[in-house]
mmCIF file of C-alpha atoms in Angstrom:
data_model
loop_
_atom_site.group_PDB
_atom_site.id
_atom_site.type_symbol
_atom_site.label_atom_id
_atom_site.label_comp_id
_atom_site.label_asym_id
_atom_site.label_seq_id
_atom_site.Cartn_x
_atom_site.Cartn_y
_atom_site.Cartn_z
ATOM 1 C CA UNK S 1 29.260 109.909 -8.984
ATOM 2 C CA UNK S 2 32.811 110.448 -7.885
ATOM 3 C CA UNK S 3 35.184 107.605 -7.158
ATOM 4 C CA UNK S 4 35.242 108.465 -3.478
ATOM 5 C CA UNK S 5 31.493 108.381 -3.209
ATOM 6 C CA UNK S 6 31.341 105.133 -5.215
ATOM 7 C CA UNK S 7 33.908 103.645 -2.941
ATOM 8 C CA UNK S 8 32.081 104.752 0.176
ATOM 9 C CA UNK S 9 28.954 103.037 -1.142
ATOM 10 C CA UNK S 10 30.814 99.824 -1.619
ATOM 11 C CA UNK S 11 32.349 100.075 1.896
ATOM 12 C CA UNK S 12 28.932 100.737 3.357
ATOM 13 C CA UNK S 13 27.444 97.772 1.630
ATOM 14 C CA UNK S 14 30.420 95.624 2.638
ATOM 15 C CA UNK S 15 30.129 96.498 6.251
ATOM 16 C CA UNK S 16 26.464 95.477 6.386
ATOM 17 C CA UNK S 17 27.182 92.293 4.456
ATOM 18 C CA UNK S 18 30.276 91.629 6.607
ATOM 19 C CA UNK S 19 28.275 91.543 9.787
ATOM 20 C CA UNK S 20 25.567 89.423 8.371
ATOM 21 C CA UNK S 21 27.560 86.945 6.372
ATOM 22 C CA UNK S 22 30.445 86.450 8.854
ATOM 23 C CA UNK S 23 27.963 85.875 11.676
ATOM 24 C CA UNK S 24 26.956 82.615 9.796
ATOM 25 C CA UNK S 25 28.855 79.291 10.106
ATOM 26 C CA UNK S 26 31.011 79.504 6.980
ATOM 27 C CA UNK S 27 31.839 76.615 4.739
ATOM 28 C CA UNK S 28 35.359 76.957 3.370
ATOM 29 C CA UNK S 29 36.067 75.817 -0.176
ATOM 30 C CA UNK S 30 39.578 75.186 -1.454
ATOM 31 C CA UNK S 31 40.539 73.263 -4.441
ATOM 32 C CA UNK S 32 43.631 72.866 -6.690
ATOM 33 C CA UNK S 33 43.724 74.385 -10.094
ATOM 34 C CA UNK S 34 43.594 71.048 -11.822
ATOM 35 C CA UNK S 35 40.661 68.759 -10.923
ATOM 36 C CA UNK S 36 39.428 65.661 -12.769
ATOM 37 C CA UNK S 37 35.953 65.952 -14.378
ATOM 38 C CA UNK S 38 34.289 63.697 -11.836
ATOM 39 C CA UNK S 39 35.386 66.039 -9.024
ATOM 40 C CA UNK S 40 33.924 68.972 -10.871
ATOM 41 C CA UNK S 41 30.584 67.184 -11.229
ATOM 42 C CA UNK S 42 30.496 65.824 -7.672
ATOM 43 C CA UNK S 43 31.254 69.218 -6.193
ATOM 44 C CA UNK S 44 28.807 71.120 -8.513
ATOM 45 C CA UNK S 45 26.089 68.705 -7.543
ATOM 46 C CA UNK S 46 26.486 69.888 -3.930
ATOM 47 C CA UNK S 47 25.962 73.555 -4.715
ATOM 48 C CA UNK S 48 22.052 73.381 -4.892
ATOM 49 C CA UNK S 49 22.075 71.706 -1.500
ATOM 50 C CA UNK S 50 24.361 74.320 0.036
ATOM 51 C CA UNK S 51 22.187 77.189 -1.461
ATOM 52 C CA UNK S 52 18.934 75.628 -0.349
ATOM 53 C CA UNK S 53 20.352 75.102 3.150
ATOM 54 C CA UNK S 54 21.407 78.837 3.261
ATOM 55 C CA UNK S 55 25.104 77.926 3.686
ATOM 56 C CA UNK S 56 27.642 80.726 3.235
ATOM 57 C CA UNK S 57 30.692 79.728 1.261
ATOM 58 C CA UNK S 58 33.998 81.420 1.900
ATOM 59 C CA UNK S 59 36.801 80.927 -0.686
ATOM 60 C CA UNK S 60 39.122 82.784 -2.912
ATOM 61 C CA UNK S 61 37.020 81.553 -5.839
ATOM 62 C CA UNK S 62 40.166 81.590 -7.866
ATOM 63 C CA UNK S 63 40.617 77.949 -9.240
ATOM 64 C CA UNK S 64 38.411 76.864 -12.100
ATOM 65 C CA UNK S 65 36.297 74.659 -9.888
ATOM 66 C CA UNK S 66 35.959 77.434 -7.201
ATOM 67 C CA UNK S 67 34.787 79.834 -9.878
ATOM 68 C CA UNK S 68 32.211 77.419 -11.161
ATOM 69 C CA UNK S 69 30.951 76.918 -7.620
ATOM 70 C CA UNK S 70 30.647 80.775 -7.141
ATOM 71 C CA UNK S 71 28.735 81.026 -10.557
ATOM 72 C CA UNK S 72 26.373 78.311 -9.624
ATOM 73 C CA UNK S 73 25.875 79.484 -6.066
ATOM 74 C CA UNK S 74 25.126 83.023 -7.082
ATOM 75 C CA UNK S 75 22.605 81.949 -9.840
ATOM 76 C CA UNK S 76 20.758 80.091 -7.032
ATOM 77 C CA UNK S 77 20.540 83.135 -4.823
ATOM 78 C CA UNK S 78 23.158 81.673 -2.495
ATOM 79 C CA UNK S 79 25.615 83.636 -0.267
ATOM 80 C CA UNK S 80 29.337 83.815 -0.305
ATOM 81 C CA UNK S 81 32.457 85.577 0.981
ATOM 82 C CA UNK S 82 35.090 86.029 -1.703
ATOM 83 C CA UNK S 83 38.508 86.525 -0.158
ATOM 84 C CA UNK S 84 40.954 88.264 -2.531
ATOM 85 C CA UNK S 85 44.782 87.447 -2.447
ATOM 86 C CA UNK S 86 45.537 91.164 -2.939
ATOM 87 C CA UNK S 87 44.699 94.433 -1.073
ATOM 88 C CA UNK S 88 41.516 96.395 -1.999
ATOM 89 C CA UNK S 89 42.671 99.842 -2.743
ATOM 90 C CA UNK S 90 40.285 102.692 -1.909
ATOM 91 C CA UNK S 91 41.601 104.732 -4.842
ATOM 92 C CA UNK S 92 40.876 101.941 -7.328
ATOM 93 C CA UNK S 93 37.434 100.523 -7.735
ATOM 94 C CA UNK S 94 36.925 96.831 -7.397
ATOM 95 C CA UNK S 95 35.427 95.833 -10.588
ATOM 96 C CA UNK S 96 32.980 93.026 -9.845
ATOM 97 C CA UNK S 97 32.007 90.613 -12.701
ATOM 98 C CA UNK S 98 28.556 91.259 -14.006
ATOM 99 C CA UNK S 99 27.200 88.249 -12.096
ATOM 100 C CA UNK S 100 28.576 89.602 -8.821
ATOM 101 C CA UNK S 101 26.946 93.068 -9.003
ATOM 102 C CA UNK S 102 23.466 92.109 -7.895
ATOM 103 C CA UNK S 103 24.501 89.740 -5.118
ATOM 104 C CA UNK S 104 26.889 92.531 -3.869
ATOM 105 C CA UNK S 105 24.061 95.054 -3.811
ATOM 106 C CA UNK S 106 21.720 92.571 -2.047
ATOM 107 C CA UNK S 107 24.363 91.745 0.669
ATOM 108 C CA UNK S 108 24.654 88.060 -0.598
ATOM 109 C CA UNK S 109 28.220 88.528 -1.584
ATOM 110 C CA UNK S 110 31.095 90.101 0.464
ATOM 111 C CA UNK S 111 34.413 90.838 -1.123
ATOM 112 C CA UNK S 112 37.161 90.824 1.509
ATOM 113 C CA UNK S 113 40.928 90.961 1.742
ATOM 114 C CA UNK S 114 43.341 90.759 4.647
ATOM 115 C CA UNK S 115 46.336 91.520 2.441
ATOM 116 C CA UNK S 116 48.604 94.424 3.303
ATOM 117 C CA UNK S 117 48.431 97.654 1.190
ATOM 118 C CA UNK S 118 51.716 96.665 -0.419
ATOM 119 C CA UNK S 119 50.130 93.529 -1.935
ATOM 120 C CA UNK S 120 48.485 94.934 -5.043
ATOM 121 C CA UNK S 121 48.781 91.850 -7.207
ATOM 122 C CA UNK S 122 47.923 88.177 -6.495
ATOM 123 C CA UNK S 123 51.159 86.132 -6.036
ATOM 124 C CA UNK S 124 51.666 82.477 -5.084
ATOM 125 C CA UNK S 125 52.520 83.656 -1.512
ATOM 126 C CA UNK S 126 49.426 85.886 -1.257
ATOM 127 C CA UNK S 127 47.184 83.138 -2.617
ATOM 128 C CA UNK S 128 48.536 80.708 -0.029
ATOM 129 C CA UNK S 129 47.878 83.325 2.739
ATOM 130 C CA UNK S 130 44.405 83.875 1.440
ATOM 131 C CA UNK S 131 43.702 80.207 1.503
ATOM 132 C CA UNK S 132 44.898 79.985 5.101
ATOM 133 C CA UNK S 133 42.557 82.810 5.943
ATOM 134 C CA UNK S 134 39.640 80.921 4.253
ATOM 135 C CA UNK S 135 40.416 77.947 6.484
ATOM 136 C CA UNK S 136 40.617 80.049 9.685
ATOM 137 C CA UNK S 137 37.295 81.776 8.853
ATOM 138 C CA UNK S 138 35.487 78.662 7.963
ATOM 139 C CA UNK S 139 33.779 76.377 10.666
ATOM 140 C CA UNK S 140 33.814 73.539 8.185
ATOM 141 C CA UNK S 141 35.974 72.887 5.198
ATOM 142 C CA UNK S 142 35.300 71.255 1.736
ATOM 143 C CA UNK S 143 38.488 70.380 -0.243
ATOM 144 C CA UNK S 144 37.298 68.207 -3.123
ATOM 145 C CA UNK S 145 40.772 68.064 -4.699
ATOM 146 C CA UNK S 146 44.278 69.057 -3.317
ATOM 147 C CA UNK S 147 47.049 67.967 -5.539
ATOM 148 C CA UNK S 148 49.774 66.098 -3.497
ATOM 149 C CA UNK S 149 52.416 68.493 -4.723
ATOM 150 C CA UNK S 150 50.235 71.630 -3.939
ATOM 151 C CA UNK S 151 51.233 74.038 -1.165
ATOM 152 C CA UNK S 152 47.721 73.683 -0.083
ATOM 153 C CA UNK S 153 48.511 70.431 1.590
ATOM 154 C CA UNK S 154 50.485 72.267 4.310
ATOM 155 C CA UNK S 155 47.436 74.406 4.936
ATOM 156 C CA UNK S 156 44.871 71.709 4.935
ATOM 157 C CA UNK S 157 43.035 71.507 8.276
ATOM 158 C CA UNK S 158 42.414 68.134 9.998
ATOM 159 C CA UNK S 159 38.662 68.638 9.518
ATOM 160 C CA UNK S 160 38.379 68.936 5.774
ATOM 161 C CA UNK S 161 35.398 66.958 4.836
#
């Protein structure tokens, strides 16, 4: 299969997942890179409830806590929108992690990016812009830990639960 055909398949799946997943009320997840253990545990204890309730989580799934939430959610057949902090290039395949392949094929996971074509690597600025997009897309927000010195505090919406 050529790269172009493979990319078209990914785009076709993404468009179907896009319409389905983004029509749902999204729960935005943002967390600082460093979280105390009790925050990890408390947040991971919520994942089965979110999966069972059919909640669609939207996040960059970049911080260690966010990554663990995605792993747990996908294992439970949950649904998610993963927003990258870089542009998705059609000439370079997105290489999903092994655990992301099946959910992508099933339409339970959407990989999205709103970064310009010039943004090919994740930077601090692009990560901040990505988190801003997460907050805009989400109807509700869950921010279990935002470090006081984090630039996320500037983005934090009033309705973070």
